[in-house]
XYZ file of C-alpha atoms in Angstrom:
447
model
C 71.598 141.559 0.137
C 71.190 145.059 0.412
C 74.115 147.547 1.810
C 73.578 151.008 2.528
C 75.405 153.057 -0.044
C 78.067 155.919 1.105
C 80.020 158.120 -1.597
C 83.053 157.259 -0.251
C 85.468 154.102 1.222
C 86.644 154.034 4.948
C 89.948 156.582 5.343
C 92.486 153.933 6.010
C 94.307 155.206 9.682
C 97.608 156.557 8.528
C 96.818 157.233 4.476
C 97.381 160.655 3.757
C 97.731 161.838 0.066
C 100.576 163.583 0.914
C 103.268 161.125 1.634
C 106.801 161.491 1.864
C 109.918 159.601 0.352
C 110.490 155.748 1.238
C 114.127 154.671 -0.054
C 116.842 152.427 0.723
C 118.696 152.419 3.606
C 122.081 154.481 3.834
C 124.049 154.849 6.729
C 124.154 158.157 8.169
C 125.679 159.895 10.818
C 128.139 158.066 12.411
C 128.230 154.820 10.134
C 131.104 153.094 10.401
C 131.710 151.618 6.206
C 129.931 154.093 3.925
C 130.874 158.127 3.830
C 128.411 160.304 5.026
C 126.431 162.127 2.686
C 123.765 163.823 4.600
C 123.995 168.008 3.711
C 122.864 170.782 6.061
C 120.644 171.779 3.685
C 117.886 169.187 4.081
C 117.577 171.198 7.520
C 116.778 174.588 6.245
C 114.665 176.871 7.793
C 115.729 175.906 11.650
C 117.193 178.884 13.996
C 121.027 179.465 13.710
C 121.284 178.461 17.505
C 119.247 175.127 17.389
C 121.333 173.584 14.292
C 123.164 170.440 14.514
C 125.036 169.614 11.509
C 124.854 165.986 10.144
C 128.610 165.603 10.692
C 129.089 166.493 13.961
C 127.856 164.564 16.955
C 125.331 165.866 19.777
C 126.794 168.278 21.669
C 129.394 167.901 24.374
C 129.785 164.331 23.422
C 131.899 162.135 21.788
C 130.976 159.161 19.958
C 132.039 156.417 22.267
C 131.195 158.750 24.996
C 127.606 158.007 27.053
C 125.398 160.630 26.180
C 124.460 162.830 29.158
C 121.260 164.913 29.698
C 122.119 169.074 29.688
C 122.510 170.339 33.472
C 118.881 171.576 34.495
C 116.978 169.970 31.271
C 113.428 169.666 30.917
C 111.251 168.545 28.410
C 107.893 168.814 26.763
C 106.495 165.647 25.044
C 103.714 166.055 22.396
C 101.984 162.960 22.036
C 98.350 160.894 23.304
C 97.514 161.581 26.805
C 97.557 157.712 27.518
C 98.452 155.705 30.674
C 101.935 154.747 28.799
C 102.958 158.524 28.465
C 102.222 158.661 32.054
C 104.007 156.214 32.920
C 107.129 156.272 30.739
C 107.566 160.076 31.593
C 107.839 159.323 35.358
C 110.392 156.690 34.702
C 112.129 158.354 32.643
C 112.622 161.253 35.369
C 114.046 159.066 37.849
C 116.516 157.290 35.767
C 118.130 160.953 34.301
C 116.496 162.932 36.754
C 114.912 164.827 34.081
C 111.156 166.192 34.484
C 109.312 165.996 31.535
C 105.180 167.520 30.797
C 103.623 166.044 28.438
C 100.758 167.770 26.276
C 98.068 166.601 24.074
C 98.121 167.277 20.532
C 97.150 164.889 17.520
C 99.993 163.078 16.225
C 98.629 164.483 12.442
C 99.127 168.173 13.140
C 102.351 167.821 14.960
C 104.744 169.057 11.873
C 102.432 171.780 11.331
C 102.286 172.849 14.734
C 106.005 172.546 15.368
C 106.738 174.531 12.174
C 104.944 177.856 14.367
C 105.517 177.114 17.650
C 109.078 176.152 17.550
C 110.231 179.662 16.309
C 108.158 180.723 19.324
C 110.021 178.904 21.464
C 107.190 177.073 22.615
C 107.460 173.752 20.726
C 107.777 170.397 22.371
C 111.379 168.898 22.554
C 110.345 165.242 21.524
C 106.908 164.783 19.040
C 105.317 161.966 17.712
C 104.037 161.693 14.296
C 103.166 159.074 11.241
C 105.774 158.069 8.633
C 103.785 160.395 5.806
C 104.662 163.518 7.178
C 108.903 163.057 7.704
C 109.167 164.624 4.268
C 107.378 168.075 5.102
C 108.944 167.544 8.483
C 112.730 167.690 6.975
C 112.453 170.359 4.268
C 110.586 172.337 7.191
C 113.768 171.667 9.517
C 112.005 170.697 12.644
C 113.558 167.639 13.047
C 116.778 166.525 14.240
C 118.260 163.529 12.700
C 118.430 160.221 15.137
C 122.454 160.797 15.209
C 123.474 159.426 18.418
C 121.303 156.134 18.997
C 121.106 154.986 15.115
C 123.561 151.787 14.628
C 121.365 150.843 18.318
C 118.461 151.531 16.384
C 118.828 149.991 13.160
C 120.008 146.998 15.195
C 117.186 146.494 17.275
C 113.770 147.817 15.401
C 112.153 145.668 12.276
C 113.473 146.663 9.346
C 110.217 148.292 7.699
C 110.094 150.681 10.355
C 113.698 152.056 10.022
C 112.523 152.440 6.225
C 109.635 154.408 7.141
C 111.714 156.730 9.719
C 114.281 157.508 7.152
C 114.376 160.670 4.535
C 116.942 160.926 2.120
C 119.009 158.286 3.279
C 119.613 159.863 6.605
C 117.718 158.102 9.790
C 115.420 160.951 11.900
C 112.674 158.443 13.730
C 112.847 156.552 16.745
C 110.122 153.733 15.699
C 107.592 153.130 18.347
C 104.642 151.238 16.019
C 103.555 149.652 13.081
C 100.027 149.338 11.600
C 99.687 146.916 8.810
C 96.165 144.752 8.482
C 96.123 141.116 8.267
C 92.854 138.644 8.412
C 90.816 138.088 11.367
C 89.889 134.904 12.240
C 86.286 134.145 13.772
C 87.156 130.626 15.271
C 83.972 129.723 16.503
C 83.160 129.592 12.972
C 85.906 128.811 11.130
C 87.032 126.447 13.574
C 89.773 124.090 12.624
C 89.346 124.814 8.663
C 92.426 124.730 6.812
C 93.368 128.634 5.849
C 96.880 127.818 4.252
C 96.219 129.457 1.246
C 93.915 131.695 -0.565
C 92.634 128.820 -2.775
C 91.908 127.331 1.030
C 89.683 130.708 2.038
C 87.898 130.931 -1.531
C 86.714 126.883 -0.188
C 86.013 127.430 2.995
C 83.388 130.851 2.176
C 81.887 128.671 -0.625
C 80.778 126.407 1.652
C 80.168 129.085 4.163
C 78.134 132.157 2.348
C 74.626 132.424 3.127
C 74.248 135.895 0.558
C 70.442 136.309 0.980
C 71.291 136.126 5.152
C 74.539 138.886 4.902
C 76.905 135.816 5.615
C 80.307 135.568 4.512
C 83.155 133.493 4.629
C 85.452 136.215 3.813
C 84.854 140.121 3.784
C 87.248 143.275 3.301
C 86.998 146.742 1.557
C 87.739 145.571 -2.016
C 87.096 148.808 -3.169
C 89.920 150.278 -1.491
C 93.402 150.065 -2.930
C 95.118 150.776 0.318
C 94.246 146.766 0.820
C 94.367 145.393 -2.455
C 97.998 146.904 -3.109
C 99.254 143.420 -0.717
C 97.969 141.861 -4.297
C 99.988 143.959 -6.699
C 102.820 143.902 -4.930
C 103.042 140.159 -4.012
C 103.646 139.551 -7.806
C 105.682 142.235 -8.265
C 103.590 144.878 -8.723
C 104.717 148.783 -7.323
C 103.861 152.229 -6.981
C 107.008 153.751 -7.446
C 110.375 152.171 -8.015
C 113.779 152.875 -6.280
C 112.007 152.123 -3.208
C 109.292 154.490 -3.708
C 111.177 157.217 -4.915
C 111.819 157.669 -8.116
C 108.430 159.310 -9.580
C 109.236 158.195 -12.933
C 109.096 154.568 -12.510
C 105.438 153.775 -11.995
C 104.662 149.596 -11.768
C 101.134 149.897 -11.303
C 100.661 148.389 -14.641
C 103.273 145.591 -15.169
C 103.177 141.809 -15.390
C 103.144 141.264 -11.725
C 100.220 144.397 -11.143
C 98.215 142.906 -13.829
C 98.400 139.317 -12.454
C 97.713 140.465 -8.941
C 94.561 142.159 -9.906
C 93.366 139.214 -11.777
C 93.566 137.252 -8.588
C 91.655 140.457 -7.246
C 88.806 140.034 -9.430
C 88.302 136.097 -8.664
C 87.375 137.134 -5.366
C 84.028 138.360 -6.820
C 83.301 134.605 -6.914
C 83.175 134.689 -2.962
C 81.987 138.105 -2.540
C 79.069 138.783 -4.749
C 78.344 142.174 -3.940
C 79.214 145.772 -5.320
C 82.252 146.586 -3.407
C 81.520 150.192 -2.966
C 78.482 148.700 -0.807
C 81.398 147.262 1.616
C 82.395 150.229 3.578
C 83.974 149.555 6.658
C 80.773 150.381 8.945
C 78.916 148.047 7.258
C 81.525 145.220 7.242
C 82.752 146.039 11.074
C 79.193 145.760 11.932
C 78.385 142.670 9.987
C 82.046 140.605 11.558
C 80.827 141.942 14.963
C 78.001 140.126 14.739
C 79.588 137.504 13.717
C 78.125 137.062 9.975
C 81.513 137.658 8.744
C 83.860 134.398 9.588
C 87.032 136.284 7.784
C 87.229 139.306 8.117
C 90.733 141.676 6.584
C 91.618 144.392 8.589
C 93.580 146.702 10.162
C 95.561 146.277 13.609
C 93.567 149.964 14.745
C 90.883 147.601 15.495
C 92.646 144.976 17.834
C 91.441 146.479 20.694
C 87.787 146.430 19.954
C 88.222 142.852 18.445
C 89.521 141.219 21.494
C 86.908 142.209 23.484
C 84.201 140.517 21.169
C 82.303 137.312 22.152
C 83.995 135.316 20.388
C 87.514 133.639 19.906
C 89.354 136.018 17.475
C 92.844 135.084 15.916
C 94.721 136.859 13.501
C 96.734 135.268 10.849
C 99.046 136.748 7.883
C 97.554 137.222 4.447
C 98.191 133.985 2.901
C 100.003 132.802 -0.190
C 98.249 133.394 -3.158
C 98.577 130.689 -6.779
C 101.687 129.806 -7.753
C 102.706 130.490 -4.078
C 103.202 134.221 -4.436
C 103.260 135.702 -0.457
C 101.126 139.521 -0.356
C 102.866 142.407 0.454
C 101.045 144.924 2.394
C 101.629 148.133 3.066
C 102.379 149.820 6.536
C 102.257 152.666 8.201
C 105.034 153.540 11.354
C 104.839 156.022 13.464
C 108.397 157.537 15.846
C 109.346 159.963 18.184
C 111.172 163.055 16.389
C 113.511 165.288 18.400
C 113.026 169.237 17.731
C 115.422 171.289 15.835
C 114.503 173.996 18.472
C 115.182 171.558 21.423
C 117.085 173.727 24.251
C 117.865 170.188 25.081
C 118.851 168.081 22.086
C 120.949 165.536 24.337
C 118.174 164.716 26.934
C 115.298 164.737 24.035
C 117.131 162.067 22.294
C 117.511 160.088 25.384
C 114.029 160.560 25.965
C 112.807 159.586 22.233
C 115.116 156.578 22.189
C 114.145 155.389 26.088
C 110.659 155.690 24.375
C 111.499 153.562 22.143
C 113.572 150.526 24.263
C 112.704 146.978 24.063
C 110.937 147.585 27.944
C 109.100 150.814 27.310
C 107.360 148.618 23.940
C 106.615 145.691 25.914
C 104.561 148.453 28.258
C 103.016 150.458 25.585
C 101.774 147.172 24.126
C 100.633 145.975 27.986
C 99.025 149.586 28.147
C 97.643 150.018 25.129
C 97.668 147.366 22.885
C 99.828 148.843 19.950
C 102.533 146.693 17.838
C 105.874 147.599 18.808
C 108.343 148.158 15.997
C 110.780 146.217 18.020
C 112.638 143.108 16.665
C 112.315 139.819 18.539
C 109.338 140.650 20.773
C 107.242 138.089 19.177
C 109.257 135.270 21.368
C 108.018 137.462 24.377
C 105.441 135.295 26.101
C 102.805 138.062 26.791
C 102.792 138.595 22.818
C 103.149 134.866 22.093
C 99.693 134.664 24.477
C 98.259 136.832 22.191
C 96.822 135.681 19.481
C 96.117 138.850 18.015
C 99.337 140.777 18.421
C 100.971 137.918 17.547
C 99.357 137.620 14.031
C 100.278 141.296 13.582
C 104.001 140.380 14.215
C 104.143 138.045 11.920
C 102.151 140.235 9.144
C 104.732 142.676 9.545
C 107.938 140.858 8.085
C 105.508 140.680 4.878
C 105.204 144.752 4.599
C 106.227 147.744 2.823
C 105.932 150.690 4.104
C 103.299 153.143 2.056
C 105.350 155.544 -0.658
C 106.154 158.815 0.793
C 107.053 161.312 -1.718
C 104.172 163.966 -2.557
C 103.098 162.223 -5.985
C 101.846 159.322 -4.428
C 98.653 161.181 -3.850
C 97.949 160.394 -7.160
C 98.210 156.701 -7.449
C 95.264 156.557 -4.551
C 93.219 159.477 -7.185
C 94.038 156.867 -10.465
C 93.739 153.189 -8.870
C 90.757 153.734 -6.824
C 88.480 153.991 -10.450
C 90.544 151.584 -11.570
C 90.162 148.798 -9.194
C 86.067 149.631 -9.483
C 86.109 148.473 -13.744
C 88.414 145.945 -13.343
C 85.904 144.494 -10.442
C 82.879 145.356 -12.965
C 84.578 143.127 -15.704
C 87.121 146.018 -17.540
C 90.235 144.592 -19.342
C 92.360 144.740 -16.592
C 95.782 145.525 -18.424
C 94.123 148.199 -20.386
C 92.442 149.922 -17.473
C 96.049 149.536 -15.601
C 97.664 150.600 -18.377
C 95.561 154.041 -18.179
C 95.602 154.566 -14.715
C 99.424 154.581 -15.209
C 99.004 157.363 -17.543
C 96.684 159.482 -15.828
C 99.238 159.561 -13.074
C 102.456 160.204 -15.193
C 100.389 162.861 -16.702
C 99.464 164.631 -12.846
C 102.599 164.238 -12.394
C 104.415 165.748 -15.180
C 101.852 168.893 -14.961
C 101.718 168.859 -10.877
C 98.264 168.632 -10.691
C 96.784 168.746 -7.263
């Protein structure tokens, strides 16, 4: 089988190079056991009148008291001009009688954007943006912390998506979605196989593949370590430790990395190809015509998969020997309140009313995304769906990607890596120097 060549692997939605810290949770703001820690400072750069320190609450409340909109408030969303915004902004006016526009702009220039425009005075008061950018986001000062509704929201959104929303140990994000990838299921052709395991998938595409015909029981981007991280990490592999923060602590190259990329390379045995020939055109194209009976991917594509013709399920990456459960890595995005908000209280009733258990359960009847909500997978729309549904599940098994800036270069040292290790390379040894190429970038800052 022949695939036509390209010089690079499909841009994973979400993966940026530079990503921002992922660490454990702390409570913030108005936690009721631990002391608060949070300093001003991680705020710099914001106008004298739009502060709001970390120890005080919003303004003109208290913290039992109901938080109440400012007299005459009104509010600029920047976000996807999609029927949900629509929608959601009109409610939202008639239950605080607050009007709110709402204005196009692309979720990946929003901190950049703000950063200008808010000193202007012509920022938006609530933004939307991926988990990667928080970092610039904070030491930028555009962003308010999520003060007022966090115990609410730490009680009710999955708790890979507070990670992801969370800087420092201090809570800014109102999660609204999560995109993970998980395996699709063709079940016109995989029909009632058995797909417990991954011993179970590498039986099924034996008996399956029909190489000379592009058929395959089982496809993904193995080239692409955005996917086969889920393999590192289920054994105890990781990028960075402490979370994801402490740049000194790579464990790209311990026992659990090394084993997990062994299991990588037996997938050859069901996918005898070069996996730079597997971009995600050629796979997407080869799936939708249904050559591909398992097919890893990312929830981005739900949409388009539903509406093929054929029955589509998605189930979680399954256990791999020795019963070892992937770990893959996620991406969240949230609504951010503005440091340069006129109207702090009413933005951060807007973000979190954005973000309630109802406004998900219409975002996902709107558009289709995976709210970051917990206990929505009981929901019987969702349970109907046995795409979503997969996804829900998926995402209990996730991690959200490594934020701080040096994460860039794992993606620049395990991409090669991945490649010789497919191609037959000791796989501790090449490991072993990936891990060194990156404490070396990272010790001399290269870019």
């Amino acid at each position: 089988m022949v695939f036509k060549q390209q010089e690079k692997y499909h841009s994973i939605a979400g993966e940026k190079y530079d990503m921002m810290k992922q660490v454990k949770r702390k409570l913030g703001l108005v936690a009721l056991t631990s002391i608060l820690t949070f300093s001003l400072a991680a705020c710099g750069g914001k106008s004298a009148s739009n502060e709001t320190k970390a120890s005080e609450q919003p303004s003109g409340t208290a913290a039992t008291d109901e938080l109440k909109a400012e007299p005459g408030a009104e509010l600029l969303l920047w976000d996807s001009k999609d029927p949900f915004v629509e929608y959601a902004s009109k409610e939202f006016e008639k239950k605080y009688n607050v009007k709110v526009k709402f204005e196009k702009v692309e979720s990946t220039d929003t901190v950049k954007r703000l950063s200008t425009d808010g000193p202007a005075g012509t920022g938006a008061d609530v933004v939307v943006f991926p988990h990667d950018h928080l970092g610039t986001a904070v030491k930028s000062g555009v962003i308010l912390p999520n003060d007022y509704f966090e115990e609410e929201t730490k009680k009710t959104i999955v708790e890979p998506a507070v990670q992801a929303s969370t800087y420092e140990g201090v809570l800014y994000g109102y999660p609204r979605n999560i995109e993970t990838y998980a395996l699709y299921v063709n079940k016109d052709l995989v029909k009632d196989a058995k797909l417990d395991t991954w011993e179970d998938i590498i039986a099924f595409s034996k008996k399956f593949n029909d190489v000379p015909n592009n058929k395959f029981g089982f496809l993904y981007e193995a080239n692409n370590p955005y996917f086969n991280y889920a393999f590192m990490a289920g054994y105890g592999g990781y990028v960075f430790g402490k979370n994801g923060t402490d740049k000194n602590d790579i464990g790209i190259n311990n026992e659990g990395a090394v084993k997990g990329m062994e299991f990588y390379r037996s997938l050859k045995e069901i996918i005898p190809v070069n996996p730079k020939d597997i971009t995600a055109d050629v796979k997407t194209g080869l799936w939708q015509e249904g050559k591909v009976a398992i097919n890893l991917d990312g929830i981005w594509n739900a949409g388009n998969f539903a509406k093929l013709p054929f029955e589509v399920e998605v189930i979680p990456l399954p256990k791999m020997p020795g019963g070892a459960e992937p770990v893959a890595f996620s991406g969240v995005k949230s609504y951010y309140v503005s440091s340069y908000s006129k109207y702090p209280n009413a933005a951060r009733l807007f973000a979190h009313f954005l973000t309630t258990k109802e406004m998900m359960l219409k975002n996902y009847e709107l558009n289709g995304v995976l709210p970051a909500a917990k206990g929505l997978e009981n929901e019987e729309a969702i349970k109907n769906d046995k795409i979503i549904a997969g996804f829900m599940q998926q995402v209990a098994k996730t991690q959200p990607m490594p934020s701080i800036p040096e994460t860039q270069f794992f993606w620049q040292s395990v991409t090669p890596a991945i490649e010789q290790i497919w191609n037959g390379a000791d796989v501790k040894a090449t490991l072993d120097k990936a891990a060194g190429e990156m404490k070396t970038n990272i010790a001399t800052g290269n870019k």
